[in-house]
Every structure is written in structure tokens, then in C-alpha cells.
Amino acid sequence: MAPMAREDSETRTAPATRRSAPTERFAAPFAVRTWAMRLMPLAVVLAALNLRPAITSLGALLEEVRDGLGMSGSTAGLLTSVPPFCFALFGVMAPRLARRFGPPAVVCAGMAALATGLLVRPFTGATPAFLLFSALALMGIAVSNVLMPVIVKRWFPDRVGTMTGLYSMALAVGTSAAAAVTVPLTRALGDDWRLGLLVWAALAVAAVLPWLLFVRERHELTAPAGEPAARLSMVRSPTAWALAVFFGLQATGAYITMGWMAQIFRDAGVAAGTAGILLAVTMAMGIPLAFVIPRVAIRLPRQGPVVVVLGTCGLIGYAGLHLWPVGGAWLWAVLLGVSNCAFPLALTMIGMRARTGPGVASLSAFAQSTGYLISIPGPLLVGVLYQHSGGWGLPIALMAALMVPQIIAGVLAGKNRVIEDEAAARA
């Protein structure tokens, strides 16, 4: 893959980064041959493509899986809540593993765990084993989630926006593709849900291969001399907390959208097929915008304006969904799709709000793990409100209300500062 255009990090990154010293350059490893280094963008894209199909393919076949395994409704409900819980639980392990073995080796192991889980779980024959191997796959996703910003910052220090955008776009493609083609693929394979889930293991196996070239590149996460690495306490960092809340609330909105938006349209009178297409449109908005938004954000000293634009789209979308759900359905689907692109913005800010390797790893682990914990109750609460109110007025009001603290947290997270400077100020 040809190298991408260089971003002028000296003139377009945040002023706080320019005036702070010392700065770690995250130089590319000279121990790896040049031809192998050119495979790193491919490795990043393949990893990103695999970070959601394990979840969305299962969602598309959940009814068939329930019937095939004799799974109770409550267990199926638990299964849909497992991903954010696993992301929070296993994500905190990633920095420690990366310090010991190096980020590429941990990502490679994560892809291998994902491939193993996807290969075995369709043929377990029992619900507990299915849950166990699903958790193994999600563990691999969790550590890769956390370490992708570290990989991007270290290997592409002058192209953080471009590579974050490429990674986010690939993640959106994988999410949408698995949701769209799993059912048709299953039908083509004789309506066997096991084969419909198994096909995604091939993509995970393919993702392992390029990472094998980088396994021996330790790149231990050590800070440059003078950096307060030992004092990088995330719980005492206002920036870390702002990013965690922003990440958690945008994840809440995304999970609510994926789980409930099609039903909202159907209950309003939209045909089932059209409701599914509307959801696909919402998800597909992330494909082009996930590439554009990080490139825009990296050039701004503060990312607050981008946060406000995305949040405003969400507020208008939710208002329209309540007041005129059928007549403006396509517009609301597009606006909510734009709003859901807060995810690549959050990833970009994780890379911008830390200067050093240990800083990016610690901030990524804290923001994502805490954020996914924050996101767990949202979809469940929407279901409870819908059941007890008998309509979508209260649930939509909750969705809109959550946009307000999301905007506030995002503006705070987008301020021009880095966590190393906060640690130095407390020292």
C-alpha cells in the first residue's frame, strides 16, 4: 500500500502539543524491514474490519441462535449486553499487556482470540459454551479497541487524522457489512445459522496474518526522560473523565440506535423492510464521515465545534423522530447517522489528548473501559420506559436529554491540553 499524504503535524496539531516538552516522536521501528512496515496500514484496516462483525452478525441471527441452542429470552437479553461489559472488563488489561509484550503482539493475540472464538462458538452445542467462546472473541476485540489509537499514534505520528479516519471507516464498513449480508449468506448456505456465523471467522484469520510480522517488535511503552509517566493517574485527570463520559454517552446513543431505531419507525407505521433500510442508512453514514471527521478534528486546536455540530444533528434527529417520524424518516435517519459519528471523533481526541506512549495507552484504556460501563444501562432503560409508558415519547426524550451532557463532556474533552501536562501540574 502506497504511503498516504503526510499531515503537517508541526503546524496543525494542538498548540499544547507544540509548546510542551519533551515530546515523544513515536518513531517507526527500524528493526522491521521497509516492505513489512508498508503492511502496517493493511494490518490496521484488517483489524478494524473485525472489531464489530462478531456482534452484528450475531444480532442478525439471534432468533435462530436462540432456537438452535434452546436459549431462554433472559439469556438472550444477557447475550446482547455482554459486548460493552467485556469491552470494559478486558479493555483495562490492554496497557499492562502492551508494556510487557508490545502493542503489535497484543493486537495479534487479540485477533487470534477473536478468530478462535468465532471458529468454535457456532459448534459448541450448549449455551454456556457459546457464551464462553463469545466472551473469548470479545476479549480479543476489547484489547484491540484500546490499542488501536496507540498503534496509530506510534507508527503514524504525522498522519494521526488520516489513519484514525481510515481505521474508523473500516470499522464502520465491517459493522454495516455484517449486519447487511449475514442473513443472505446464511440463506445461501442452506439456512444453517452456524455457517452464517462461521464465515466471519475467515476475516478474523486473515487479520492475524499481517500482525505476525510485527509480533517481535516490542516497543515497550516507556515515557521519555522527564515525563511524569508514573503519575499519570486517570482518575485524577479532568480530561480523562471528560473523554470517558463523552465516549460512554456516544456509545449509549449508538447501542440504542442499533437496538431500537428500526422498531421506532415500525411502530410509527413505516414498513418493516423500509425500517431496516433506514437503519442501514444510519449505520452507513459512518463510512464516509468516519474518514472525514478525524482529518478535520486533527487540524483544529479545539474539537468543541465538531462536538456541537454532531450533537445538534442528534437533537434535531430525535425531535423529528418524535414529531414527524414517517414523513421525515429519511432525514432523521441521516441526521442520527451523522450524530453517531462521535465515535471516530472520540478516538481522534484520545490520540490528541496524550503525548506519550504510556499516556495514549492509559487514556485509551480508561476512556473506553469507563465509557463502555456507562453505556450498559442505556438500551435497557429505553426498553423499560417503552414497556411501561406504552409509547416512544419518553424513550426518545431520554435519548435527546443524553445528548446535552454528551455535548458538554465533548467540549471539555476537546480543550487544547494533554494529560501529561495535567499530571505535571499536580506534581
Short mmCIF file of C-alpha atoms in Angstrom, two decimals:
data_model
loop_
_atom_site.label_atom_id
_atom_site.label_comp_id
_atom_site.label_asym_id
_atom_site.label_seq_id
_atom_site.Cartn_x
_atom_site.Cartn_y
_atom_site.Cartn_z
CA MET A 1 0.00 0.00 0.00
CA ALA A 2 1.49 3.33 -1.00
CA PRO A 3 2.21 5.78 1.81
CA MET A 4 -0.51 8.35 2.36
CA ALA A 5 -0.03 12.09 2.16
CA ARG A 6 1.85 13.45 5.13
CA GLU A 7 -0.07 15.61 7.57
CA ASP A 8 1.75 18.65 8.84
CA SER A 9 1.78 17.77 12.50
CA GLU A 10 4.04 20.68 13.43
CA THR A 11 1.63 23.33 12.18
CA ARG A 12 -1.75 21.68 12.54
CA THR A 13 -1.64 19.84 15.83
CA ALA A 14 -2.78 21.41 19.07
CA PRO A 15 -0.61 24.24 20.38
CA ALA A 16 -0.36 22.47 23.74
CA THR A 17 1.46 19.66 21.98
CA ARG A 18 3.87 22.08 20.30
CA ARG A 19 4.78 24.01 23.41
CA SER A 20 5.14 21.00 25.70
CA ALA A 21 8.48 19.26 26.09
CA PRO A 22 9.88 16.76 25.84
CA THR A 23 7.85 15.20 23.05
CA GLU A 24 8.00 11.53 22.14
CA ARG A 25 8.23 11.10 18.38
CA PHE A 26 6.88 7.55 18.21
CA ALA A 27 9.45 6.71 15.55
CA ALA A 28 8.74 3.70 13.39
CA PRO A 29 10.76 0.58 14.27
CA PHE A 30 13.94 0.27 12.22
CA ALA A 31 14.14 -3.44 13.10
CA VAL A 32 11.28 -4.13 10.71
CA ARG A 33 12.06 -4.14 7.01
CA THR A 34 10.65 -1.32 4.92
CA TRP A 35 8.42 -3.64 2.90
CA ALA A 36 6.97 -5.03 6.11
CA MET A 37 6.33 -1.53 7.51
CA ARG A 38 4.28 -0.78 4.44
CA LEU A 39 1.93 -3.54 5.51
CA MET A 40 1.04 -1.77 8.77
CA PRO A 41 -1.84 0.23 7.19
CA LEU A 42 -3.24 -3.05 5.84
CA ALA A 43 -2.87 -4.64 9.28
CA VAL A 44 -4.72 -1.73 10.90
CA VAL A 45 -7.54 -1.86 8.34
CA LEU A 46 -7.98 -5.64 8.68
CA ALA A 47 -8.08 -5.38 12.46
CA ALA A 48 -10.66 -2.58 12.29
CA LEU A 49 -12.85 -4.57 9.89
CA ASN A 50 -13.05 -7.31 12.54
CA LEU A 51 -13.98 -5.20 15.55
CA ARG A 52 -17.78 -5.44 15.15
CA PRO A 53 -18.90 -8.35 12.87
CA ALA A 54 -18.78 -10.77 15.82
CA ILE A 55 -21.53 -8.66 17.41
CA THR A 56 -23.66 -7.51 14.50
CA SER A 57 -23.68 -10.93 12.77
CA LEU A 58 -24.97 -12.49 15.97
CA GLY A 59 -27.65 -9.81 16.28
CA ALA A 60 -28.86 -10.59 12.77
CA LEU A 61 -29.24 -14.30 13.63
CA LEU A 62 -30.19 -14.03 17.30
CA GLU A 63 -33.60 -15.67 16.85
CA GLU A 64 -32.06 -18.64 15.02
CA VAL A 65 -29.33 -18.96 17.66
CA ARG A 66 -31.91 -18.92 20.44
CA ASP A 67 -33.92 -21.66 18.78
CA GLY A 68 -30.87 -23.74 17.93
CA LEU A 69 -29.42 -23.67 21.44
CA GLY A 70 -32.72 -23.63 23.34
CA MET A 71 -31.69 -20.30 24.84
CA SER A 72 -34.15 -18.54 27.14
CA GLY A 73 -35.26 -14.98 26.47
CA SER A 74 -33.45 -13.69 29.56
CA THR A 75 -30.22 -15.39 28.48
CA ALA A 76 -30.57 -13.88 25.01
CA GLY A 77 -31.02 -10.49 26.64
CA LEU A 78 -27.86 -11.11 28.65
CA LEU A 79 -26.03 -12.03 25.46
CA THR A 80 -26.86 -8.65 23.90
CA SER A 81 -25.45 -6.87 26.98
CA VAL A 82 -22.20 -8.87 27.03
CA PRO A 83 -20.22 -6.79 24.45
CA PRO A 84 -19.96 -3.49 26.34
CA PHE A 85 -19.35 -5.37 29.60
CA CYS A 86 -16.50 -7.37 28.05
CA PHE A 87 -15.08 -4.24 26.43
CA ALA A 88 -14.97 -2.57 29.84
CA LEU A 89 -13.66 -5.61 31.71
CA PHE A 90 -10.92 -6.72 29.33
CA GLY A 91 -10.00 -3.29 27.95
CA VAL A 92 -8.27 -2.31 31.20
CA MET A 93 -5.83 -5.19 30.70
CA ALA A 94 -4.51 -3.85 27.41
CA PRO A 95 -1.93 -1.28 28.64
CA ARG A 96 -0.29 -3.75 31.03
CA LEU A 97 -0.14 -6.43 28.34
CA ALA A 98 1.24 -3.88 25.86
CA ARG A 99 4.00 -2.85 28.27
CA ARG A 100 5.03 -6.48 28.69
CA PHE A 101 4.73 -7.82 25.15
CA GLY A 102 4.41 -4.75 22.91
CA PRO A 103 1.20 -3.37 21.32
CA PRO A 104 1.52 -5.28 18.00
CA ALA A 105 1.90 -8.63 19.77
CA VAL A 106 -1.17 -7.95 21.90
CA VAL A 107 -3.24 -6.93 18.89
CA CYS A 108 -2.07 -10.08 17.08
CA ALA A 109 -3.10 -12.18 20.08
CA GLY A 110 -6.41 -10.33 20.18
CA MET A 111 -7.11 -11.16 16.55
CA ALA A 112 -6.16 -14.79 17.25
CA ALA A 113 -8.53 -14.92 20.24
CA LEU A 114 -11.26 -13.41 18.08
CA ALA A 115 -10.69 -15.95 15.31
CA THR A 116 -10.70 -18.83 17.80
CA GLY A 117 -13.92 -17.67 19.42
CA LEU A 118 -15.67 -17.26 16.06
CA LEU A 119 -14.43 -20.63 14.81
CA VAL A 120 -15.56 -22.60 17.86
CA ARG A 121 -18.71 -20.94 19.20
CA PRO A 122 -21.12 -21.97 16.39
CA PHE A 123 -20.41 -25.65 17.12
CA THR A 124 -20.42 -25.69 20.92
CA GLY A 125 -23.97 -27.08 21.12
CA ALA A 126 -24.67 -25.58 24.56
CA THR A 127 -25.48 -22.09 25.78
CA PRO A 128 -22.71 -21.83 28.45
CA ALA A 129 -20.01 -22.82 25.96
CA PHE A 130 -21.46 -20.45 23.34
CA LEU A 131 -21.28 -17.61 25.88
CA LEU A 132 -17.73 -18.59 26.86
CA PHE A 133 -16.35 -18.51 23.32
CA SER A 134 -18.30 -15.34 22.57
CA ALA A 135 -16.52 -13.78 25.56
CA LEU A 136 -13.17 -15.00 24.18
CA ALA A 137 -13.89 -13.29 20.87
CA LEU A 138 -14.97 -10.11 22.66
CA MET A 139 -11.81 -10.16 24.78
CA GLY A 140 -9.77 -10.05 21.59
CA ILE A 141 -11.86 -7.14 20.34
CA ALA A 142 -11.52 -5.30 23.68
CA VAL A 143 -7.72 -5.22 23.78
CA SER A 144 -7.56 -4.27 20.09
CA ASN A 145 -10.08 -1.45 20.68
CA VAL A 146 -7.82 0.07 23.30
CA LEU A 147 -4.52 -0.37 21.46
CA MET A 148 -5.53 0.87 18.01
CA PRO A 149 -5.04 4.56 19.00
CA VAL A 150 -1.63 3.60 20.42
CA ILE A 151 -0.63 1.86 17.17
CA VAL A 152 -1.80 4.82 15.10
CA LYS A 153 -0.01 7.38 17.28
CA ARG A 154 3.26 5.42 17.31
CA TRP A 155 3.51 4.20 13.72
CA PHE A 156 1.89 7.20 12.01
CA PRO A 157 2.80 10.24 14.15
CA ASP A 158 2.37 12.65 11.22
CA ARG A 159 -0.80 11.04 9.86
CA VAL A 160 -2.88 10.53 13.01
CA GLY A 161 -6.01 12.06 11.46
CA THR A 162 -5.71 10.12 8.22
CA MET A 163 -5.06 6.77 9.88
CA THR A 164 -7.70 7.26 12.57
CA GLY A 165 -10.16 8.10 9.80
CA LEU A 166 -9.15 5.06 7.77
CA TYR A 167 -9.40 2.81 10.82
CA SER A 168 -12.79 4.25 11.82
CA MET A 169 -14.12 3.93 8.27
CA ALA A 170 -13.02 0.29 8.10
CA LEU A 171 -14.73 -0.35 11.43
CA ALA A 172 -17.96 1.17 10.08
CA VAL A 173 -17.70 -0.94 6.91
CA GLY A 174 -17.29 -4.10 8.97
CA THR A 175 -20.24 -3.18 11.18
CA SER A 176 -22.57 -2.41 8.30
CA ALA A 177 -21.46 -5.35 6.14
CA ALA A 178 -22.01 -7.92 8.86
CA ALA A 179 -25.46 -6.53 9.61
CA ALA A 180 -26.42 -6.44 5.94
CA VAL A 181 -25.09 -9.69 4.50
CA THR A 182 -25.18 -12.22 7.36
CA VAL A 183 -28.79 -13.24 6.75
CA PRO A 184 -28.46 -13.55 2.94
CA LEU A 185 -25.24 -15.51 3.39
CA THR A 186 -26.95 -17.83 5.85
CA ARG A 187 -29.76 -18.47 3.41
CA ALA A 188 -27.26 -19.20 0.64
CA LEU A 189 -25.55 -21.70 2.96
CA GLY A 190 -28.68 -23.76 3.47
CA ASP A 191 -30.23 -21.68 6.26
CA ASP A 192 -27.64 -23.01 8.72
CA TRP A 193 -27.04 -20.28 11.30
CA ARG A 194 -23.80 -21.97 12.36
CA LEU A 195 -22.30 -21.46 8.92
CA GLY A 196 -23.70 -17.93 8.82
CA LEU A 197 -21.69 -17.10 11.95
CA LEU A 198 -18.67 -19.14 10.90
CA VAL A 199 -17.96 -17.18 7.72
CA TRP A 200 -16.80 -14.19 9.78
CA ALA A 201 -14.04 -16.30 11.31
CA ALA A 202 -12.30 -16.28 7.91
CA LEU A 203 -11.98 -12.50 8.06
CA ALA A 204 -10.55 -12.74 11.58
CA VAL A 205 -7.98 -15.35 10.49
CA ALA A 206 -6.94 -13.06 7.64
CA ALA A 207 -6.40 -10.24 10.15
CA VAL A 208 -3.95 -12.33 12.18
CA LEU A 209 -1.51 -12.83 9.30
CA PRO A 210 -0.07 -9.30 8.78
CA TRP A 211 0.26 -8.75 12.54
CA LEU A 212 2.58 -11.77 12.78
CA LEU A 213 5.26 -9.65 11.07
CA PHE A 214 5.23 -7.21 13.98
CA VAL A 215 4.97 -9.59 16.95
CA ARG A 216 8.67 -9.31 17.82
CA GLU A 217 8.59 -5.51 17.78
CA ARG A 218 8.27 -4.90 21.49
CA HIS A 219 8.16 -1.08 21.54
CA GLU A 220 7.66 -1.08 25.25
CA LEU A 221 5.52 1.79 26.45
CA THR A 222 8.04 3.86 28.32
CA ALA A 223 7.92 7.62 28.62
CA PRO A 224 10.79 9.91 27.63
CA ALA A 225 13.03 11.24 30.35
CA GLY A 226 11.31 13.91 32.38
CA GLU A 227 7.74 12.80 31.62
CA PRO A 228 5.67 12.02 34.76
CA ALA A 229 4.64 8.56 33.49
CA ALA A 230 4.37 7.12 36.96
CA ARG A 231 1.97 9.86 37.99
CA LEU A 232 -0.45 9.52 35.06
CA SER A 233 -3.47 8.80 37.25
CA MET A 234 -6.53 8.83 35.01
CA VAL A 235 -8.97 9.13 37.90
CA ARG A 236 -7.42 12.50 38.79
CA SER A 237 -7.42 13.84 35.23
CA PRO A 238 -10.33 16.10 34.20
CA THR A 239 -9.52 15.44 30.55
CA ALA A 240 -9.64 11.66 31.05
CA TRP A 241 -13.02 11.88 32.78
CA ALA A 242 -14.43 14.19 30.12
CA LEU A 243 -13.32 11.78 27.40
CA ALA A 244 -14.73 8.79 29.31
CA VAL A 245 -18.14 10.43 29.72
CA PHE A 246 -18.18 11.58 26.09
CA PHE A 247 -17.19 8.11 24.89
CA GLY A 248 -19.77 6.45 27.13
CA LEU A 249 -22.67 8.67 26.09
CA GLN A 250 -21.90 8.38 22.37
CA ALA A 251 -21.71 4.59 22.80
CA THR A 252 -25.06 4.70 24.60
CA GLY A 253 -26.62 6.51 21.65
CA ALA A 254 -25.08 4.07 19.19
CA TYR A 255 -26.33 0.99 21.02
CA ILE A 256 -29.80 2.50 21.42
CA THR A 257 -29.89 3.31 17.73
CA MET A 258 -28.79 -0.17 16.69
CA GLY A 259 -31.20 -1.85 19.06
CA TRP A 260 -34.34 0.27 18.83
CA MET A 261 -34.46 2.69 15.90
CA ALA A 262 -35.96 0.24 13.40
CA GLN A 263 -38.68 -0.63 15.92
CA ILE A 264 -39.47 3.05 16.48
CA PHE A 265 -40.04 3.51 12.74
CA ARG A 266 -42.13 0.34 12.52
CA ASP A 267 -44.34 1.36 15.42
CA ALA A 268 -44.86 4.73 13.72
CA GLY A 269 -46.23 2.97 10.63
CA VAL A 270 -43.14 2.52 8.46
CA ALA A 271 -42.99 -0.85 6.67
CA ALA A 272 -40.62 -3.38 8.21
CA GLY A 273 -38.42 -3.54 5.12
CA THR A 274 -38.17 0.22 4.90
CA ALA A 275 -37.39 0.47 8.61
CA GLY A 276 -34.46 -1.89 8.09
CA ILE A 277 -33.19 0.20 5.19
CA LEU A 278 -33.47 3.36 7.30
CA LEU A 279 -31.34 1.73 9.99
CA ALA A 280 -28.82 0.70 7.34
CA VAL A 281 -28.68 4.31 6.10
CA THR A 282 -27.98 5.50 9.64
CA MET A 283 -25.17 3.00 10.05
CA ALA A 284 -23.76 3.66 6.57
CA MET A 285 -23.33 7.39 7.31
CA GLY A 286 -20.36 6.37 9.42
CA ILE A 287 -18.44 5.05 6.42
CA PRO A 288 -17.56 8.35 4.69
CA LEU A 289 -17.79 10.57 7.78
CA ALA A 290 -15.55 8.32 9.86
CA PHE A 291 -12.77 9.16 7.41
CA VAL A 292 -13.53 12.87 7.14
CA ILE A 293 -14.18 13.83 10.77
CA PRO A 294 -10.78 12.81 12.22
CA ARG A 295 -8.97 14.67 9.43
CA VAL A 296 -10.97 17.80 10.26
CA ALA A 297 -10.61 17.40 14.02
CA ILE A 298 -6.82 16.95 13.93
CA ARG A 299 -6.47 20.35 12.24
CA LEU A 300 -8.43 22.24 14.89
CA PRO A 301 -6.87 23.49 18.13
CA ARG A 302 -10.15 22.58 19.89
CA GLN A 303 -12.65 19.94 18.84
CA GLY A 304 -15.62 21.50 20.65
CA PRO A 305 -17.20 22.92 17.45
CA VAL A 306 -17.26 19.45 15.88
CA VAL A 307 -18.84 18.05 19.05
CA VAL A 308 -21.55 20.72 18.96
CA VAL A 309 -22.35 20.10 15.28
CA LEU A 310 -22.70 16.34 15.82
CA GLY A 311 -24.77 16.83 18.96
CA THR A 312 -27.08 19.33 17.26
CA CYS A 313 -27.72 16.83 14.47
CA GLY A 314 -28.69 14.31 17.13
CA LEU A 315 -31.06 16.70 18.89
CA ILE A 316 -32.80 17.61 15.62
CA GLY A 317 -32.98 13.95 14.62
CA TYR A 318 -34.60 12.88 17.89
CA ALA A 319 -37.05 15.79 17.80
CA GLY A 320 -38.07 14.85 14.26
CA LEU A 321 -38.34 11.18 15.20
CA HIS A 322 -40.91 12.16 17.84
CA LEU A 323 -42.85 14.86 15.98
CA TRP A 324 -42.88 13.61 12.36
CA PRO A 325 -41.47 10.08 12.31
CA VAL A 326 -42.90 8.92 8.97
CA GLY A 327 -42.85 11.99 6.75
CA GLY A 328 -39.27 12.94 7.63
CA ALA A 329 -37.96 9.42 8.23
CA TRP A 330 -35.10 9.61 5.74
CA LEU A 331 -33.90 12.96 7.05
CA TRP A 332 -33.95 11.76 10.67
CA ALA A 333 -32.05 8.60 9.68
CA VAL A 334 -29.33 10.71 8.05
CA LEU A 335 -29.09 13.18 10.95
CA LEU A 336 -28.87 10.42 13.55
CA GLY A 337 -26.22 8.73 11.41
CA VAL A 338 -24.19 11.94 11.44
CA SER A 339 -24.64 12.21 15.22
CA ASN A 340 -23.37 8.66 15.71
CA CYS A 341 -20.07 9.69 14.12
CA ALA A 342 -19.00 10.97 17.53
CA PHE A 343 -17.18 7.62 17.83
CA PRO A 344 -14.31 8.39 15.41
CA LEU A 345 -14.09 11.86 16.94
CA ALA A 346 -13.64 10.29 20.39
CA LEU A 347 -10.87 8.03 19.05
CA THR A 348 -9.14 11.02 17.49
CA MET A 349 -9.27 13.01 20.72
CA ILE A 350 -7.78 10.08 22.66
CA GLY A 351 -4.73 10.33 20.41
CA MET A 352 -4.59 14.13 20.71
CA ARG A 353 -5.03 14.41 24.48
CA ALA A 354 -1.87 12.43 25.31
CA ARG A 355 1.68 12.99 24.14
CA THR A 356 3.50 9.81 25.16
CA GLY A 357 3.07 6.09 24.55
CA PRO A 358 2.03 5.27 28.12
CA GLY A 359 -0.25 8.30 28.09
CA VAL A 360 -2.16 7.20 24.99
CA ALA A 361 -2.43 3.62 26.26
CA SER A 362 -3.64 4.63 29.73
CA LEU A 363 -6.06 7.23 28.41
CA SER A 364 -7.46 4.86 25.79
CA ALA A 365 -7.98 2.09 28.35
CA PHE A 366 -9.62 4.42 30.88
CA ALA A 367 -11.85 6.29 28.44
CA GLN A 368 -13.05 3.17 26.62
CA SER A 369 -13.46 0.88 29.64
CA THR A 370 -15.23 3.51 31.74
CA GLY A 371 -17.21 4.64 28.72
CA TYR A 372 -18.49 1.16 27.90
CA LEU A 373 -19.56 0.72 31.54
CA ILE A 374 -21.51 3.98 31.26
CA SER A 375 -23.20 2.71 28.08
CA ILE A 376 -24.58 -0.54 29.52
CA PRO A 377 -27.79 0.76 31.18
CA GLY A 378 -28.96 2.95 28.27
CA PRO A 379 -30.53 0.38 25.91
CA LEU A 380 -32.07 -1.48 28.85
CA LEU A 381 -33.59 1.72 30.26
CA VAL A 382 -35.09 2.57 26.87
CA GLY A 383 -36.77 -0.83 26.82
CA VAL A 384 -38.14 -0.35 30.34
CA LEU A 385 -39.53 3.11 29.53
CA TYR A 386 -41.13 1.82 26.34
CA GLN A 387 -42.76 -1.10 28.13
CA HIS A 388 -44.15 0.97 30.99
CA SER A 389 -45.21 4.04 29.02
CA GLY A 390 -46.64 2.15 26.06
CA GLY A 391 -45.07 4.52 23.54
CA TRP A 392 -41.86 6.10 22.35
CA GLY A 393 -42.31 9.59 23.77
CA LEU A 394 -40.36 9.04 26.99
CA PRO A 395 -37.61 6.89 25.43
CA ILE A 396 -36.98 9.47 22.70
CA ALA A 397 -36.97 12.23 25.32
CA LEU A 398 -34.31 10.27 27.22
CA MET A 399 -32.21 9.88 24.07
CA ALA A 400 -32.42 13.61 23.38
CA ALA A 401 -31.68 14.50 27.01
CA LEU A 402 -28.49 12.41 26.96
CA MET A 403 -27.21 14.49 24.05
CA VAL A 404 -26.84 17.52 26.36
CA PRO A 405 -24.25 16.05 28.76
CA GLN A 406 -22.60 14.39 25.75
CA ILE A 407 -22.07 17.79 24.14
CA ILE A 408 -20.80 19.31 27.41
CA ALA A 409 -18.37 16.44 28.03
CA GLY A 410 -17.20 16.54 24.42
CA VAL A 411 -16.48 20.27 24.56
CA LEU A 412 -14.45 19.76 27.75
CA ALA A 413 -12.61 16.80 26.23
CA GLY A 414 -11.85 18.86 23.13
CA LYS A 415 -9.93 21.54 25.01
CA ASN A 416 -6.34 22.11 23.94
CA ARG A 417 -4.48 20.19 26.66
CA VAL A 418 -2.75 16.86 27.30
CA ILE A 419 -2.90 14.58 30.32
CA GLU A 420 0.89 14.68 30.84
CA ASP A 421 0.67 18.43 31.50
CA GLU A 422 -2.17 17.86 33.97
CA ALA A 423 0.00 15.30 35.80
CA ALA A 424 2.96 17.70 35.83
CA ALA A 425 0.75 20.47 37.27
CA ARG A 426 -0.31 18.19 40.13
CA ALA A 427 3.27 17.09 40.87
#
